[in-house]
Amino acid sequence: MTNQNTLRDRALAFRALHVPGRPLVLPNAWDAASARIVEDAGVSAVATTSAGLAWALGVQDGDQLDRERALEALARITASVAVPVSADIESGFAKDAAGVADTVRAVLAAGAVGVNIEDALYGGAGVLRPVAEQAERIAAAREAADAEGVPLFVNARIDTYLRGAGGMDATLERAAAFRAAGADGIFVPGAVEPGTVKELADGIDAPLNVLVGPGAPPVAELAALGVARVSAGSSVALAAYAVVRRAARELLDTGTYGAQTGGLGYGELNSLLGQGR
């Protein structure tokens, strides 16, 4: 288990990476191997993708994965890398704010120093949680981390654009409420149009995180708009799984191996995973 002094140091280091105009770039990982690969590529921190992690464990994304299995996977990831790790904890793996606090304590015990908490609501009466309810959950996360003496970076995800549940005004309203509740950063997936990103960066008093993938503006352009964090989310995992499907279909249909071209060498990956952390 990581001691509290080390966690505090990692949390402070992770916090310092969020600089508008010089964004933290995160090709999100979903298991120990992908975490080690992105670390070896030169990232300053590793962030998990909840979707990729759920899929790797055979579960659908969207609050379907149980907390115990998610945290076991997180602990393997933090143990595999030397850089700070931020955990995507979906809605907090809990029904209420007290449960979110329990999750945060477990996240710290697993060695992570950041969390994403989303306001999407699955299986409820609405698309998003009410602002006051989500603010309570964020406050619980903040208080739990502070009580442990770790300046956990709480990244509040707002799904207004991703789920078509509101525009700029609703997003800024939620951002202000979540900041007041103790969020350190604001994540607005689904917003990549430059004018929208600029307005969000100017209107939110916190580091802005955007979600990227094919078709999104380059990192340099997002940096110029004031973005402080750029996340690939599940897109890297989706690309990796697409290779699996292409290779399987080619092998079964034509008996050839072209889709396997360009893969990592066995010795390279095996050595990478064999390095002590």
XYZ file of N, CA and C in Angstrom, residues 101-274:
522
model
N -17.896 8.720 -0.786
C -16.788 8.930 0.154
C -16.047 7.617 0.412
N -16.790 6.534 0.570
C -16.162 5.219 0.764
C -15.306 4.849 -0.446
N -15.822 5.120 -1.635
C -15.078 4.822 -2.856
C -13.783 5.614 -2.909
N -13.850 6.883 -2.566
C -12.650 7.726 -2.612
C -11.593 7.224 -1.640
N -12.007 6.834 -0.461
C -11.024 6.281 0.484
C -10.371 5.019 -0.084
N -11.155 4.214 -0.760
C -10.619 2.993 -1.369
C -9.711 3.317 -2.556
N -10.040 4.348 -3.309
C -9.193 4.797 -4.416
C -7.824 5.220 -3.897
N -7.798 5.961 -2.804
C -6.535 6.378 -2.205
C -5.751 5.161 -1.715
N -6.451 4.221 -1.101
C -5.793 3.007 -0.629
C -5.192 2.212 -1.792
N -5.821 2.327 -2.973
C -5.314 1.635 -4.163
C -4.144 2.373 -4.798
N -3.854 3.597 -4.340
C -2.681 4.321 -4.815
C -2.921 5.381 -5.853
N -4.194 5.707 -6.178
C -4.485 6.752 -7.157
C -4.615 8.109 -6.467
N -4.349 9.181 -7.225
C -4.353 10.525 -6.636
C -5.281 11.485 -7.378
N -6.116 10.948 -8.242
C -7.114 11.751 -8.934
C -8.326 10.886 -9.228
N -9.474 11.531 -9.389
C -10.685 10.813 -9.781
C -11.488 11.655 -10.769
N -12.178 10.981 -11.662
C -13.241 11.580 -12.459
C -14.560 11.115 -11.863
N -15.474 12.037 -11.640
C -16.819 11.689 -11.168
C -17.818 12.304 -12.132
N -18.630 11.476 -12.766
C -19.555 11.968 -13.784
C -20.938 12.230 -13.218
N -21.671 13.112 -13.912
C -23.028 13.445 -13.472
C -24.099 12.749 -14.304
N -23.684 11.845 -15.188
C -24.665 11.077 -15.964
C -25.462 10.167 -15.033
N -26.716 9.982 -15.369
C -27.605 9.141 -14.577
C -28.078 7.986 -15.451
N -27.839 6.777 -15.000
C -28.224 5.587 -15.756
C -29.371 4.883 -15.044
N -30.451 4.666 -15.762
C -31.587 3.949 -15.204
C -32.467 4.767 -14.290
N -32.276 6.079 -14.273
C -33.094 6.932 -13.423
C -34.139 7.685 -14.216
N -34.706 8.708 -13.572
C -35.778 9.461 -14.202
C -35.262 10.477 -15.201
N -33.995 10.878 -15.083
C -33.437 11.882 -15.978
C -32.159 11.408 -16.626
N -31.579 12.273 -17.455
C -30.341 11.954 -18.143
C -29.137 12.279 -17.254
N -29.266 13.374 -16.495
C -28.212 13.803 -15.586
C -28.737 13.870 -14.153
N -27.835 13.705 -13.191
C -28.236 13.896 -11.801
C -28.575 15.366 -11.564
N -29.533 15.648 -10.694
C -29.793 17.034 -10.327
C -28.522 17.695 -9.790
N -28.366 18.984 -10.060
C -27.146 19.696 -9.684
C -26.845 19.547 -8.206
N -27.848 19.748 -7.350
C -27.613 19.698 -5.903
C -27.158 18.310 -5.461
N -27.752 17.280 -6.033
C -27.370 15.909 -5.668
C -25.933 15.614 -6.093
N -25.575 16.034 -7.317
C -24.212 15.791 -7.781
C -23.208 16.608 -6.980
N -23.563 17.817 -6.630
C -22.673 18.641 -5.811
C -22.424 17.986 -4.456
N -23.443 17.363 -3.896
C -23.283 16.657 -2.621
C -22.310 15.496 -2.760
N -22.362 14.796 -3.870
C -21.470 13.662 -4.100
C -20.017 14.144 -4.266
N -19.850 15.252 -4.976
C -18.509 15.811 -5.147
C -17.962 16.305 -3.811
N -18.800 16.950 -3.022
C -18.371 17.421 -1.704
C -17.948 16.257 -0.821
N -18.653 15.146 -0.923
C -18.297 13.965 -0.130
C -16.935 13.430 -0.544
N -16.673 13.426 -1.853
C -15.364 12.990 -2.337
C -14.266 13.903 -1.824
N -14.510 15.208 -1.899
C -13.528 16.193 -1.441
C -13.222 16.027 0.045
N -14.275 15.891 0.831
C -14.109 15.783 2.282
C -13.399 14.490 2.666
N -13.701 13.411 1.973
C -13.066 12.129 2.290
C -11.568 12.195 2.021
N -11.189 12.785 0.890
C -9.771 12.897 0.562
C -9.056 13.839 1.519
N -9.682 14.963 1.828
C -9.065 15.926 2.739
C -8.857 15.316 4.121
N -9.807 14.497 4.543
C -9.680 13.849 5.855
C -8.505 12.883 5.893
N -8.125 12.353 4.724
C -6.979 11.458 4.626
C -5.673 12.224 4.443
N -5.781 13.546 4.294
C -4.586 14.358 4.123
C -3.979 14.303 2.740
N -4.779 13.936 1.742
C -4.287 13.818 0.370
C -5.056 14.806 -0.521
N -4.334 15.708 -1.218
C -5.008 16.676 -2.090
C -5.442 16.034 -3.418
N -6.322 15.062 -3.303
C -6.860 14.353 -4.468
C -7.403 15.351 -5.485
N -7.061 15.149 -6.763
C -7.595 16.007 -7.822
C -8.956 15.460 -8.235
N -10.003 16.196 -7.885
C -11.371 15.790 -8.200
C -11.786 16.466 -9.502
N -11.960 15.669 -10.532
C -12.321 16.154 -11.859
C -13.810 15.887 -12.063
N -14.617 16.935 -12.069
C -16.066 16.780 -12.196
C -16.455 16.718 -13.669
N -16.975 15.575 -14.070
C -17.386 15.403 -15.460
C -18.825 15.849 -15.629
N -19.047 16.678 -16.650
C -20.373 17.223 -16.946
C -20.791 16.707 -18.321
N -21.868 15.936 -18.378
C -22.264 15.249 -19.603
C -23.357 15.963 -20.394
N -23.454 17.258 -20.228
C -24.465 18.019 -20.960
C -24.305 17.855 -22.473
N -23.107 18.042 -22.979
C -22.870 17.950 -24.416
C -22.858 16.498 -24.877
N -22.242 15.627 -24.110
C -22.125 14.229 -24.512
C -23.487 13.568 -24.655
N -24.406 13.939 -23.788
C -25.707 13.268 -23.791
C -26.845 14.170 -24.294
N -26.474 15.316 -24.869
C -27.487 16.216 -25.406
C -28.465 16.701 -24.356
N -27.932 16.992 -23.164
C -28.793 17.351 -22.037
C -28.635 18.806 -21.615
N -28.116 19.639 -22.508
C -27.956 21.055 -22.179
C -26.824 21.658 -22.968
N -26.803 22.991 -23.008
C -25.770 23.694 -23.743
C -24.843 24.446 -22.820
N -24.378 25.599 -23.298
C -23.372 26.354 -22.566
C -23.868 26.822 -21.206
N -25.053 27.393 -21.149
C -25.548 27.934 -19.875
C -25.660 26.842 -18.820
N -26.235 25.710 -19.199
C -26.391 24.610 -18.243
C -25.037 24.075 -17.803
N -24.100 24.018 -18.738
C -22.771 23.504 -18.409
C -22.055 24.425 -17.442
N -22.101 25.705 -17.704
C -21.442 26.668 -16.815
C -22.100 26.696 -15.437
N -23.407 26.543 -15.395
C -24.109 26.494 -14.105
C -23.645 25.289 -13.289
N -23.575 24.149 -13.944
C -23.117 22.942 -13.251
C -21.656 23.087 -12.826
N -20.843 23.627 -13.705
C -19.427 23.784 -13.385
C -19.240 24.647 -12.143
N -19.975 25.740 -12.057
C -19.847 26.630 -10.898
C -20.280 25.923 -9.612
N -21.365 25.163 -9.696
C -21.854 24.453 -8.513
C -20.875 23.367 -8.075
N -20.303 22.668 -9.036
C -19.385 21.588 -8.692
C -18.057 22.132 -8.169
N -17.637 23.273 -8.703
C -16.439 23.921 -8.170
C -16.671 24.342 -6.723
N -17.831 24.917 -6.451
C -18.150 25.343 -5.092
C -18.191 24.163 -4.129
N -18.520 22.988 -4.662
C -18.597 21.787 -3.829
C -17.226 21.163 -3.578
N -16.207 21.634 -4.302
C -14.866 21.121 -4.056
C -14.165 20.486 -5.236
N -14.760 20.542 -6.434
C -14.087 20.003 -7.618
C -12.882 20.861 -7.963
N -11.828 20.207 -8.427
C -10.613 20.912 -8.820
C -10.575 21.206 -10.307
N -11.181 20.338 -11.099
C -11.197 20.507 -12.541
C -12.572 20.169 -13.087
N -12.821 20.598 -14.313
C -14.100 20.338 -14.969
C -13.837 19.644 -16.304
N -14.524 18.524 -16.505
C -14.379 17.693 -17.703
C -15.686 17.761 -18.478
N -15.619 18.226 -19.728
C -16.826 18.363 -20.556
C -16.653 17.546 -21.829
N -16.879 16.228 -21.770
C -16.783 15.420 -22.988
C -17.884 15.808 -23.974
N -17.588 15.653 -25.254
C -18.571 15.984 -26.278
C -18.438 17.395 -26.808
N -17.637 18.218 -26.163
C -17.418 19.596 -26.601
C -16.023 19.699 -27.210
N -15.936 19.757 -28.537
C -14.637 19.889 -29.202
C -14.624 21.007 -30.246
N -15.773 21.576 -30.571
C -15.813 22.679 -31.528
C -15.031 23.848 -30.913
N -14.074 24.420 -31.646
C -13.186 25.418 -31.054
C -13.879 26.574 -30.340
N -14.930 27.116 -30.936
C -15.629 28.220 -30.289
C -16.232 27.808 -28.962
N -16.793 26.602 -28.911
C -17.377 26.088 -27.670
C -16.297 25.862 -26.626
N -15.191 25.258 -27.037
C -14.099 24.992 -26.098
C -13.554 26.294 -25.529
N -13.383 27.293 -26.369
C -12.877 28.590 -25.911
C -13.824 29.217 -24.896
N -15.117 29.149 -25.170
C -16.105 29.729 -24.253
C -16.101 28.985 -22.922
N -15.949 27.686 -22.969
C -15.880 26.911 -21.735
C -14.619 27.251 -20.943
N -13.492 27.321 -21.633
C -12.234 27.636 -20.956
C -12.286 29.013 -20.305
N -12.915 29.954 -20.986
C -13.019 31.316 -20.441
C -14.048 31.409 -19.327
N -15.085 30.575 -19.401
C -16.202 30.704 -18.462
C -16.105 29.851 -17.223
N -15.150 28.936 -17.174
C -15.005 28.025 -16.037
C -13.753 28.380 -15.255
N -13.931 28.604 -13.975
C -12.822 28.986 -13.105
C -12.127 27.742 -12.561
N -11.591 26.949 -13.488
C -10.908 25.702 -13.124
C -10.262 25.147 -14.378
N -9.277 24.257 -14.245
C -8.706 23.608 -15.426
C -9.785 22.865 -16.214
N -9.811 23.089 -17.529
C -10.792 22.449 -18.397
C -10.191 21.221 -19.049
N -10.934 20.126 -18.993
C -10.568 18.851 -19.595
C -11.531 18.581 -20.749
N -10.982 18.219 -21.920
C -11.838 17.838 -23.037
C -11.494 16.426 -23.490
N -12.451 15.810 -24.150
C -12.310 14.442 -24.651
C -12.014 14.493 -26.141
N -10.970 13.755 -26.561
C -10.574 13.801 -27.973
C -10.585 12.409 -28.589
N -10.535 12.426 -29.895
C -10.496 11.210 -30.683
C -10.452 11.621 -32.140
N -10.579 10.676 -33.064
C -10.552 11.015 -34.479
C -11.551 12.122 -34.816
N -11.081 13.159 -35.496
C -11.935 14.270 -35.870
C -11.855 15.464 -34.945
N -11.288 15.299 -33.765
C -11.141 16.409 -32.831
C -9.961 17.286 -33.230
N -9.953 18.555 -32.819
C -8.802 19.408 -33.116
C -7.530 18.848 -32.498
N -6.379 19.130 -33.097
C -5.104 18.673 -32.524
C -4.867 19.266 -31.145
N -4.017 18.610 -30.382
C -3.712 19.067 -29.024
C -3.222 20.512 -29.030
N -2.375 20.868 -29.986
C -1.828 22.226 -30.030
C -2.939 23.269 -30.167
N -3.951 22.966 -30.961
C -5.064 23.907 -31.123
C -5.873 24.009 -29.840
N -6.108 22.884 -29.183
C -6.840 22.906 -27.918
C -6.053 23.665 -26.857
N -4.730 23.515 -26.863
C -3.888 24.253 -25.925
C -4.056 25.757 -26.120
N -4.073 26.189 -27.369
C -4.217 27.613 -27.662
C -5.568 28.158 -27.222
N -6.553 27.280 -27.087
C -7.893 27.685 -26.637
C -7.994 27.751 -25.116
N -6.942 27.312 -24.419
C -6.931 27.389 -22.963
C -7.221 26.091 -22.254
N -7.233 24.968 -22.971
C -7.497 23.670 -22.353
C -6.314 23.265 -21.470
N -6.620 22.638 -20.335
C -5.583 22.225 -19.385
C -5.385 20.713 -19.333
N -6.293 19.961 -19.928
C -6.187 18.499 -19.878
C -6.903 17.925 -21.094
N -6.230 16.989 -21.772
C -6.771 16.370 -22.973
C -6.796 14.861 -22.752
N -7.978 14.261 -22.845
C -8.142 12.831 -22.572
C -8.630 12.098 -23.817
N -8.049 10.926 -24.042
C -8.509 10.091 -25.155
C -9.714 9.247 -24.767
N -9.975 9.113 -23.461
C -11.113 8.316 -23.021
C -11.008 6.873 -23.479
N -12.098 6.350 -24.004
C -12.125 4.937 -24.421
C -11.607 4.711 -25.830
N -11.210 5.792 -26.537
C -10.908 5.642 -27.967
C -9.686 4.772 -28.227
N -8.677 4.802 -27.343
C -7.505 3.958 -27.556
C -7.883 2.483 -27.359
N -8.671 2.203 -26.328
C -9.138 0.835 -26.108
C -9.973 0.355 -27.289
N -10.843 1.205 -27.802
C -11.664 0.826 -28.956
C -10.801 0.508 -30.172
N -9.743 1.299 -30.366
C -8.845 1.037 -31.486
C -8.124 -0.297 -31.305
N -7.716 -0.580 -30.073
C -7.038 -1.849 -29.800
C -7.970 -3.032 -30.047
N -9.213 -2.915 -29.606
C -10.163 -4.009 -29.806
C -10.540 -4.162 -31.277
N -10.475 -3.066 -32.030
C -10.737 -3.156 -33.464
C -9.674 -4.010 -34.147
N -8.438 -3.923 -33.674
C -7.374 -4.768 -34.217
C -7.688 -6.239 -33.944
N -8.181 -6.528 -32.752
C -8.543 -7.910 -32.415
C -9.598 -8.430 -33.391
N -10.614 -7.615 -33.659
C -11.675 -8.068 -34.563
C -11.165 -8.256 -35.990
N -10.358 -7.298 -36.474
C -9.825 -7.429 -37.834
C -8.951 -8.671 -37.958
N -8.103 -8.891 -36.950
C -7.210 -10.048 -36.996
C -7.991 -11.348 -36.955
N -9.028 -11.391 -36.107
C -9.834 -12.609 -35.998
C -10.573 -12.899 -37.295
N -11.180 -11.856 -37.881
C -11.938 -12.063 -39.121
C -11.018 -12.471 -40.264
N -9.854 -11.825 -40.355
C -8.924 -12.166 -41.427
C -8.436 -13.610 -41.289
N -8.103 -13.999 -40.064
C -7.595 -15.350 -39.830
C -8.644 -16.402 -40.181
N -9.905 -16.115 -39.821
C -10.986 -17.068 -40.084
C -11.435 -17.055 -41.542
N -11.441 -15.848 -42.151
C -11.979 -15.725 -43.510
C -10.967 -16.082 -44.596
N -9.744 -15.635 -44.449
C -8.748 -15.818 -45.511
C -7.536 -16.626 -45.067
N -7.407 -16.839 -43.770
C -6.266 -17.590 -43.267
C -4.957 -16.843 -43.356
N -5.043 -15.505 -43.441
C -3.839 -14.679 -43.530
C -3.681 -13.840 -42.262
N -2.584 -13.065 -42.205
C -2.173 -12.472 -40.928
C -1.823 -10.982 -41.021
N -2.305 -10.326 -42.050
C -1.939 -8.930 -42.261
C -2.309 -8.010 -41.114
N -3.446 -8.249 -40.469
C -3.890 -7.373 -39.386
C -2.970 -7.429 -38.182
N -2.150 -8.476 -38.119
C -1.225 -8.609 -36.993
C 0.089 -7.859 -37.209
N 0.255 -7.318 -38.413
C 1.472 -6.590 -38.736
C 1.573 -5.326 -37.884
N 2.778 -5.033 -37.436
C 2.981 -3.812 -36.654
C 2.782 -3.990 -35.174
N 2.518 -5.202 -34.739
C 2.334 -5.434 -33.314
C 3.628 -5.279 -32.540
N 3.502 -5.077 -31.245
C 4.682 -5.035 -30.393
C 5.384 -6.390 -30.417
N 6.696 -6.370 -30.264
C 7.427 -7.616 -30.179
C 7.171 -8.302 -28.845
N 7.132 -9.628 -28.869
C 6.897 -10.384 -27.643
C 7.921 -10.011 -26.571
N 9.189 -10.001 -26.957
C 10.231 -9.697 -25.987
C 10.130 -8.290 -25.451
N 9.739 -7.340 -26.315
C 9.620 -5.945 -25.898
C 8.550 -5.783 -24.817
N 7.361 -6.337 -25.081
C 6.279 -6.185 -24.120
C 6.542 -6.997 -22.859
N 7.067 -8.175 -23.030
C 7.346 -9.016 -21.863
C 8.381 -8.354 -20.963
N 9.380 -7.747 -21.566
C 10.407 -7.050 -20.791
C 9.828 -5.833 -20.086
N 8.942 -5.126 -20.794
C 8.336 -3.928 -20.223
C 7.540 -4.257 -18.968
N 6.800 -5.358 -19.022
C 6.000 -5.779 -17.863
C 6.859 -6.394 -16.769
N 8.059 -6.804 -17.133
C 8.935 -7.424 -16.147
C 9.759 -6.439 -15.344
